[in-house]
Short mmCIF file of C-alpha atoms in Angstrom, two decimals:
data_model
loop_
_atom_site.label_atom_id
_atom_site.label_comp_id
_atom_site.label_asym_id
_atom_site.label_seq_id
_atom_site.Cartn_x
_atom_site.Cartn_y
_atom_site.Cartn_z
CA UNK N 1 -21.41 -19.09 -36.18
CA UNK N 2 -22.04 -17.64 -33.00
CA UNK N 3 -19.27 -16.01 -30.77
CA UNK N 4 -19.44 -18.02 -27.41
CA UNK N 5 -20.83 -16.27 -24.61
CA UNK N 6 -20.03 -18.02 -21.02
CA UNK N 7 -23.52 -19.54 -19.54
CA UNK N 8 -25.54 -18.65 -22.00
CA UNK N 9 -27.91 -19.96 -25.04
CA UNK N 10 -28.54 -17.99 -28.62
CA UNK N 11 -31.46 -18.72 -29.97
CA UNK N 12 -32.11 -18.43 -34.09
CA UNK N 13 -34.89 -18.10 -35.95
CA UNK N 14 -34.94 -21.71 -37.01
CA UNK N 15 -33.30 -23.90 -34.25
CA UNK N 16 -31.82 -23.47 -30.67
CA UNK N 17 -28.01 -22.89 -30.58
CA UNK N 18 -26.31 -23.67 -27.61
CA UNK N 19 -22.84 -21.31 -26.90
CA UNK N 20 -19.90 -22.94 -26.00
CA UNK N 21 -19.96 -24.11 -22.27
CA UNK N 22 -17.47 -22.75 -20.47
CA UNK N 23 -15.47 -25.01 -17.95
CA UNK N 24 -16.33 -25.14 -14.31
CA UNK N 25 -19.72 -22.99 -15.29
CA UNK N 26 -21.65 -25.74 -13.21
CA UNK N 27 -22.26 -29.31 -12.09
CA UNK N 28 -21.57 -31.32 -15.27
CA UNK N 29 -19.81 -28.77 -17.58
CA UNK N 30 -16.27 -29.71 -19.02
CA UNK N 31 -13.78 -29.59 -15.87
CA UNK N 32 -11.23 -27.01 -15.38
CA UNK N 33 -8.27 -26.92 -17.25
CA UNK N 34 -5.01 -27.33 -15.34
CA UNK N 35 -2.33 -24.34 -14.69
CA UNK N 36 0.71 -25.80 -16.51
CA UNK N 37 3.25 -22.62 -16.67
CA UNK N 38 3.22 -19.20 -14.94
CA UNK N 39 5.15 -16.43 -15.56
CA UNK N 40 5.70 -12.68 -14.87
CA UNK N 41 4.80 -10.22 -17.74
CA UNK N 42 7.72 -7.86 -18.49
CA UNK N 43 6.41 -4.81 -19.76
CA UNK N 44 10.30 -3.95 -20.69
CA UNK N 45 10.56 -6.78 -22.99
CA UNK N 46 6.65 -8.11 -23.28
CA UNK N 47 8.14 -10.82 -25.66
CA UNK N 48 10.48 -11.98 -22.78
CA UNK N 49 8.72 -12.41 -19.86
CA UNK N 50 10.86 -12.80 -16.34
CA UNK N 51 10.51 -16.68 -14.74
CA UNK N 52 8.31 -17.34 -11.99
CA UNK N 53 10.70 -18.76 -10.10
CA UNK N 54 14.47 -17.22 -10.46
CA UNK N 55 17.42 -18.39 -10.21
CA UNK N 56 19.31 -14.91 -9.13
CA UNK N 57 18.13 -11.40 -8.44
CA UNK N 58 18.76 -10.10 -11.74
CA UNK N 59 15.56 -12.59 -13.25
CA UNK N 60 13.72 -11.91 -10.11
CA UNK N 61 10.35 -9.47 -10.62
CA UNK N 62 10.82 -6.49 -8.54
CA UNK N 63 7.62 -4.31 -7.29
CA UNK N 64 7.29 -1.68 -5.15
CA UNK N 65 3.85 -2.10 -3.81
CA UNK N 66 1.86 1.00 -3.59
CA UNK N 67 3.66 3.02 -6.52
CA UNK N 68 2.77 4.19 -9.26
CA UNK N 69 3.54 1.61 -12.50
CA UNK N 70 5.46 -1.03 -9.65
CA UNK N 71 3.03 -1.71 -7.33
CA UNK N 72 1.36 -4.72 -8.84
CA UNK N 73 2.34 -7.92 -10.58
CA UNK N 74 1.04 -9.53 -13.60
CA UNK N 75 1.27 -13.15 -13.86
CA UNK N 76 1.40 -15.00 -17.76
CA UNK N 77 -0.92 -17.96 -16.75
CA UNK N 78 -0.37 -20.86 -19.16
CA UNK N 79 -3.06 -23.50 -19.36
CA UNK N 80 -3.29 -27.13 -20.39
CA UNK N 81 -6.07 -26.57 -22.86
CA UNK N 82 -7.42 -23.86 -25.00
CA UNK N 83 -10.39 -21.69 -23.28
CA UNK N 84 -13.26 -20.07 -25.76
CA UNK N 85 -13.46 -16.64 -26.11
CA UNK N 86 -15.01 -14.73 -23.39
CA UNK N 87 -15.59 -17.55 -21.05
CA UNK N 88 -14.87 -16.26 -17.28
CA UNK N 89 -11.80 -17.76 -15.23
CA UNK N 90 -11.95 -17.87 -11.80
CA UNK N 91 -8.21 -17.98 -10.21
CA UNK N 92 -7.29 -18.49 -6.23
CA UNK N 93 -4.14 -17.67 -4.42
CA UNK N 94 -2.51 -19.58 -1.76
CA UNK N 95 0.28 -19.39 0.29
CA UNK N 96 3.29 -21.54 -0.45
CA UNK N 97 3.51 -23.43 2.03
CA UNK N 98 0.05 -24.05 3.39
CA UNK N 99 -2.86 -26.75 2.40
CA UNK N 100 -5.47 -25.58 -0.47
CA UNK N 101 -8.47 -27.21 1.49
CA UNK N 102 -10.00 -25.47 4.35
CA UNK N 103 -6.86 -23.67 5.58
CA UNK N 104 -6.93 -19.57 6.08
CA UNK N 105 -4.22 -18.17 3.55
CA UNK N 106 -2.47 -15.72 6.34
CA UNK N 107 0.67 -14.54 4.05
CA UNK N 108 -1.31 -14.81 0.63
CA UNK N 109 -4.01 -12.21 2.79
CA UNK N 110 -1.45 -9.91 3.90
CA UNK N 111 0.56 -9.67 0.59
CA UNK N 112 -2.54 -9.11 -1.80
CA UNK N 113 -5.17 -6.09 -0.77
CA UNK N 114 -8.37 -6.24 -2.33
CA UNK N 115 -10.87 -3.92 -3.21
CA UNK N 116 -13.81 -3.32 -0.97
CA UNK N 117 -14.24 -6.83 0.43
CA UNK N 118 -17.85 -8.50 1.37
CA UNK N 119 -18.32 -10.01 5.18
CA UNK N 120 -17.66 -13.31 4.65
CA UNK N 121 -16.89 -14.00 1.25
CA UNK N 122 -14.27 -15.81 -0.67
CA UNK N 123 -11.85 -14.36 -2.95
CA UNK N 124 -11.44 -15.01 -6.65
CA UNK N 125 -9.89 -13.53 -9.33
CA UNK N 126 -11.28 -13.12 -12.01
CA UNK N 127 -9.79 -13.34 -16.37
CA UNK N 128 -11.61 -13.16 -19.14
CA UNK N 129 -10.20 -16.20 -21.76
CA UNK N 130 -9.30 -15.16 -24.67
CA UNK N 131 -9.54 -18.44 -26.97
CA UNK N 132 -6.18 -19.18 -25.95
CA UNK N 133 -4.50 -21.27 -23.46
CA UNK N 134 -3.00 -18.07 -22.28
CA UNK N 135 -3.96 -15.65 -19.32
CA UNK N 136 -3.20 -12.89 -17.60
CA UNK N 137 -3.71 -12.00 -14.31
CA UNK N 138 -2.71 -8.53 -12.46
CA UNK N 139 -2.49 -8.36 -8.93
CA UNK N 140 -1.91 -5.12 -6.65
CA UNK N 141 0.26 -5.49 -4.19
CA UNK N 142 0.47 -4.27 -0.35
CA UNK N 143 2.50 -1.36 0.83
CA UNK N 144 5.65 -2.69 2.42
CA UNK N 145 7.88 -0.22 4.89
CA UNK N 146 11.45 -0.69 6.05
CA UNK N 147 12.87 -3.74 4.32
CA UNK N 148 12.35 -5.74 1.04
CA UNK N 149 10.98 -8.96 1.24
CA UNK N 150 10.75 -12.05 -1.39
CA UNK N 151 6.76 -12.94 -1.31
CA UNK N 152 6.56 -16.61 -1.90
CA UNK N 153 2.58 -17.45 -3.13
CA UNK N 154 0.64 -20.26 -5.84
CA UNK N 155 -2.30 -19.56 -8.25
CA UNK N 156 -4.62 -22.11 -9.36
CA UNK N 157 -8.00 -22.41 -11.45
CA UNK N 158 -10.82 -22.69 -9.01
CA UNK N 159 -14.83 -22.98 -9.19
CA UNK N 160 -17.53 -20.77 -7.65
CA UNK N 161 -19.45 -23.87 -6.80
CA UNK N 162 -18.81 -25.55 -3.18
CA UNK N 163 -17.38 -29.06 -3.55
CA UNK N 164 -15.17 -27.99 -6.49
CA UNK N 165 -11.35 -28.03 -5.76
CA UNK N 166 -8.86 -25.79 -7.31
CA UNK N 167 -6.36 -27.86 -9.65
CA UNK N 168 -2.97 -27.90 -8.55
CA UNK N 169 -1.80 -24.27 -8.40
CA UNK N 170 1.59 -23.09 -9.76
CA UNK N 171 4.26 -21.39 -7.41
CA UNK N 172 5.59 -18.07 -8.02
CA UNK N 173 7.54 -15.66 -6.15
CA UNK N 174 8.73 -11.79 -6.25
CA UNK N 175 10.88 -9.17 -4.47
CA UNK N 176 8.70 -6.63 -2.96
CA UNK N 177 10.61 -3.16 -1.82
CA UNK N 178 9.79 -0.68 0.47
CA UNK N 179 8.16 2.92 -0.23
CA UNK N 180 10.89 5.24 1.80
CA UNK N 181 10.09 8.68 2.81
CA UNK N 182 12.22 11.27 1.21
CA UNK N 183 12.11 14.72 2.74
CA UNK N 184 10.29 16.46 4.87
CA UNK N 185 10.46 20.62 3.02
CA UNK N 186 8.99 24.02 5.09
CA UNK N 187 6.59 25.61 2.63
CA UNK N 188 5.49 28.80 3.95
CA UNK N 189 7.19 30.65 5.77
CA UNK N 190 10.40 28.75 4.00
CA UNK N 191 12.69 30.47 6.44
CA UNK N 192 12.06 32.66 8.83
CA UNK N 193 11.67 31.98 12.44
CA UNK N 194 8.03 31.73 12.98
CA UNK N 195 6.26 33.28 16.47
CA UNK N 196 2.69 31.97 18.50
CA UNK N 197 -0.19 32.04 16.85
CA UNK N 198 1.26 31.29 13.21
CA UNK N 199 1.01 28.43 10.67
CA UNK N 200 3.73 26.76 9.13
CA UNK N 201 3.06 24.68 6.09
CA UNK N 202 4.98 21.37 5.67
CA UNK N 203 5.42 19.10 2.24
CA UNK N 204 5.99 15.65 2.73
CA UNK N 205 8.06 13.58 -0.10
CA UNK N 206 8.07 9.89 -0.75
CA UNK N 207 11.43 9.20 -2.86
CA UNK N 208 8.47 7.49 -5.78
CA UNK N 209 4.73 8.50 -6.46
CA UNK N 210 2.61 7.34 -4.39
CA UNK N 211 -0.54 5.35 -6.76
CA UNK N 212 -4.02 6.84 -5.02
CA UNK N 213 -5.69 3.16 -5.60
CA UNK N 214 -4.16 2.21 -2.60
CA UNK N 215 -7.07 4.01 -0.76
CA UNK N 216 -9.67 1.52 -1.77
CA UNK N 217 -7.55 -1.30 -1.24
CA UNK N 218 -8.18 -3.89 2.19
CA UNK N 219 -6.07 -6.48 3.81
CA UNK N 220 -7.02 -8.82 6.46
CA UNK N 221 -5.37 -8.66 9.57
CA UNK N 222 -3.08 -10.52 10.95
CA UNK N 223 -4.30 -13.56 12.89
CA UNK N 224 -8.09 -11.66 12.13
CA UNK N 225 -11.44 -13.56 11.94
CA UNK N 226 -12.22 -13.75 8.39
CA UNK N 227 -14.23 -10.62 8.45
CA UNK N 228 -11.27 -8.29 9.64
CA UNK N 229 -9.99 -6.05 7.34
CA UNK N 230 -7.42 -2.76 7.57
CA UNK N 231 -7.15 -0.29 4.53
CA UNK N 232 -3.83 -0.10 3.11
CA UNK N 233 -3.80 3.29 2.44
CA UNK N 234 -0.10 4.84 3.24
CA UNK N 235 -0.04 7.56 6.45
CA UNK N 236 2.84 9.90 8.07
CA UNK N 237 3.34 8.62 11.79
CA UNK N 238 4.90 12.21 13.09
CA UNK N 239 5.63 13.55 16.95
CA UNK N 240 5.89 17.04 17.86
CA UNK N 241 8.74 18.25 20.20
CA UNK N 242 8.39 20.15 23.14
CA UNK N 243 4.80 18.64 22.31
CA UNK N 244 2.41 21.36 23.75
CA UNK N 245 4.72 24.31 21.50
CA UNK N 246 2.74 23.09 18.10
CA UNK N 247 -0.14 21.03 16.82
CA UNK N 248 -1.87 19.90 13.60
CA UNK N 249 -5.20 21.30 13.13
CA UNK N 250 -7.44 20.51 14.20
CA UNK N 251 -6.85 19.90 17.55
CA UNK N 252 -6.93 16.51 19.19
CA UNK N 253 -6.59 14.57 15.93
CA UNK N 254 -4.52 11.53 16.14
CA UNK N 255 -0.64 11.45 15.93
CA UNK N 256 -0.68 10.40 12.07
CA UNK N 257 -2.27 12.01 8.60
CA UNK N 258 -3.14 9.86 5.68
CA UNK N 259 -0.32 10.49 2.57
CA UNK N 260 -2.12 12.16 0.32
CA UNK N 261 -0.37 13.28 -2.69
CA UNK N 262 -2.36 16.55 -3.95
CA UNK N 263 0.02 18.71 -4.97
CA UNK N 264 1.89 18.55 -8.57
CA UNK N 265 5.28 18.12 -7.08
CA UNK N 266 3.56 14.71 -5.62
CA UNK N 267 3.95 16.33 -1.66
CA UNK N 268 1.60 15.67 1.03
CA UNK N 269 1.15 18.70 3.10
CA UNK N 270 -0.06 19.45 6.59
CA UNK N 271 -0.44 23.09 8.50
CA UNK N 272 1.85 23.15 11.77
CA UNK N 273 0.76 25.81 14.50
CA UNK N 274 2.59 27.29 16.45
CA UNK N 275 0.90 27.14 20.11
CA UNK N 276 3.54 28.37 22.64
CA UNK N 277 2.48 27.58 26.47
CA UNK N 278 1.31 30.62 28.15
CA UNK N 279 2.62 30.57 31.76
CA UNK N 280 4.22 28.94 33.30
CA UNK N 281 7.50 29.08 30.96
CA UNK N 282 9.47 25.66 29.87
CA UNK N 283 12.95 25.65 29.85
CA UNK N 284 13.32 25.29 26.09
CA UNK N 285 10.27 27.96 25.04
CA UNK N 286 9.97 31.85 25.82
CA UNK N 287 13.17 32.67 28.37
CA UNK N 288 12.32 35.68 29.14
CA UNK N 289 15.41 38.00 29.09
CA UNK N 290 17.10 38.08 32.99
CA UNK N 291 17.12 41.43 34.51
CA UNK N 292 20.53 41.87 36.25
CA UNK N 293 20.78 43.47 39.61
CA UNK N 294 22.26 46.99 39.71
CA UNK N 295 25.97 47.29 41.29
CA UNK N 296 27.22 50.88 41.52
CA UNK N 297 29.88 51.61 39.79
CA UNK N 298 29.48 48.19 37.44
CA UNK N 299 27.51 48.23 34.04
CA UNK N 300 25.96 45.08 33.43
CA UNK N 301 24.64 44.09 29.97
CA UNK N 302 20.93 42.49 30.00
CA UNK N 303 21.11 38.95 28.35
CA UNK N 304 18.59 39.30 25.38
CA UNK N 305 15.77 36.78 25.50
CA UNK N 306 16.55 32.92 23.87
CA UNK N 307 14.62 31.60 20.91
CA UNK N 308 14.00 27.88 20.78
CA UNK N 309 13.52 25.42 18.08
CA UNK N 310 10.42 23.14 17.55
CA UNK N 311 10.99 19.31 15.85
CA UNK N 312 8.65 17.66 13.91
CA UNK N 313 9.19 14.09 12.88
CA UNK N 314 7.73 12.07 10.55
CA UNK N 315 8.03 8.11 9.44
CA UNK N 316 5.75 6.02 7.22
CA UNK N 317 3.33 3.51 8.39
CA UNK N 318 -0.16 1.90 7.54
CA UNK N 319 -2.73 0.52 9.94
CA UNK N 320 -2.02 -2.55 8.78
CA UNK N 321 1.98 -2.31 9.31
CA UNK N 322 2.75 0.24 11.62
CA UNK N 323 5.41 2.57 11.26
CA UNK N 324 8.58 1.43 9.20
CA UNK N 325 11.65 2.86 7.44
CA UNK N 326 13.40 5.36 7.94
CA UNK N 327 12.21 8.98 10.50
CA UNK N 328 13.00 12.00 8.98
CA UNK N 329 13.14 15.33 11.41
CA UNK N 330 12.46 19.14 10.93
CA UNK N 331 13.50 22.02 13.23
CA UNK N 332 11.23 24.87 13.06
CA UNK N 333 12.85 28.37 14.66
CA UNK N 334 10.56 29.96 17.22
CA UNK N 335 10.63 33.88 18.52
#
């Protein structure tokens, strides 16, 4: 016996033997199965998998999208018949409350990044069957900043082939919470007041690793023509105050710096320098010390010059977001 291959024929010696035909493979082969059940895979307890659907916030599926080991959900997809071995599934997501035909799925396209999308074409996801009736399906999930949010989306077996309609998709639903920032830590020099002309190294903390996939991931834009994607990758919105004391090298880059987590203590880091204004003199940078007037018989002490402080502020966003959560701040003594 032959192991079924999806749209394909073995031939043997003596006779042609056709593989099993896979559903939905083309125009006239068996039709697509139905989704019955769906569930959440619980790597905690894989033989108890968490509802779909929950009644309270302790069943719920939590993610934190973006993180390492949280920042995707895998759906149990039960279906109404068996599906041989090897045979491809092709799934579709929709929003919950919008039509399957035709319609743009706007929260399903901002919840769900995918990898390196083609101009123009539609998404599917695809499973491998496994002679079962059972499937499973991981999905990453988008960064979110500043709040949680309960993502409310269906998933139904669909067909490559144009005319083909998915089968009544299944609703399921998750909590996803926000990556925070942490702390924002002085490297080098940890201390010291720093003078013109030097660097300061920062280390940025998220309170969770950071997983690097979300790089490669895309997400349509909101209210976008189809062809409109933003990456998801996460960035540190920051400001510089008195802003012409300090930059980021080099200069003129824009007021944000991709989170990139390169370091074994899972920072991102960024050189500060230190750029004090020549001449003329702010009031908060270089006061030079005040030479007093001389009064006979009167000793008056010269003030000694001021230092000043320089803040650097940093919050989370993505281009697709904007910045979110909570804005940490740093004050950096200056000579």
């Amino acid at each position: 016996m032959f192991k079924p291959l999806s749209m394909s024929i073995v031939l043997t010696g003596v006779a042609g033997s056709v593989a099993a035909v896979c559903p939905g493979d083309y125009n006239g082969a068996p039709p697509l199965p139905a989704v019955t059940h769906v569930e959440f895979y619980n790597p905690a307890a894989p033989s108890k998998p968490l509802p779909a659907v929950a009644n309270n916030e302790t069943d719920r599926m939590q993610v934190t999208g973006g993180v390492v080991g949280k920042g995707s959900v895998t759906l149990v997809v039960t279906l109404s018949a068996d599906i041989a071995m090897d045979c491809e599934l092709n799934f579709q997501l929709f929003d919950a409350g919008t039509s399957i035909n035709g319609q743009r799925q706007e929260e399903t396209d901002m919840v769900f990044p995918m990898g390196h999308p083609s101009v123009g074409a539609r998404w599917y996801l695809r499973a491998t069957a496994t002679g079962t009736n059972k499937v499973k399906v991981t999905l990453p999930v988008a960064i979110r900043l500043g709040n949680s949010a309960i993502h409310r989306h269906r998933i139904g077996l669909s067909s490559l082939h144009v005319g083909h309609t998915p089968e009544t998709p299944q609703t399921f639903e998750f909590r996803n919470n926000p990556i925070r920032i942490k702390e924002i830590r002085r490297i080098s020099p940890a201390g010291a007041a720093v003078s013109d002309g030097q660097r300061v190294e920062l280390a940025v903390y998220l309170e969770e690793p950071l997983d690097t996939m979300t790089y490669a991931y895309k997400l349509k834009r909101p209210g976008s023509r189809a062809t409109e994607y933003t990456d998801n990758a996460l960035r540190i919105q920051y400001t510089i105050s008195p802003s012409d004391a300090a930059y980021v090298p080099p200069r003129g880059t824009p007021d944000y710096l991709y989170f990139r987590p390169e370091f074994a203590d899972g920072s991102s880091r960024t050189g500060l320098m230190i750029d004090l204004p020549d001449a003329p003199a702010t009031k908060d940078l270089k006061k030079k010390a005040e030479t007093p007037t001389p009064v006979p018989g009167r000793l008056i002490l010269a003030k000694p010059a001021q230092s000043t402080t320089i803040t650097f502020t940093a919050q989370l966003s993505t281009h697709h977001t904007g910045p979110g959560g909570p804005t940490l701040t740093l004050q950096i003594p200056v000579n």
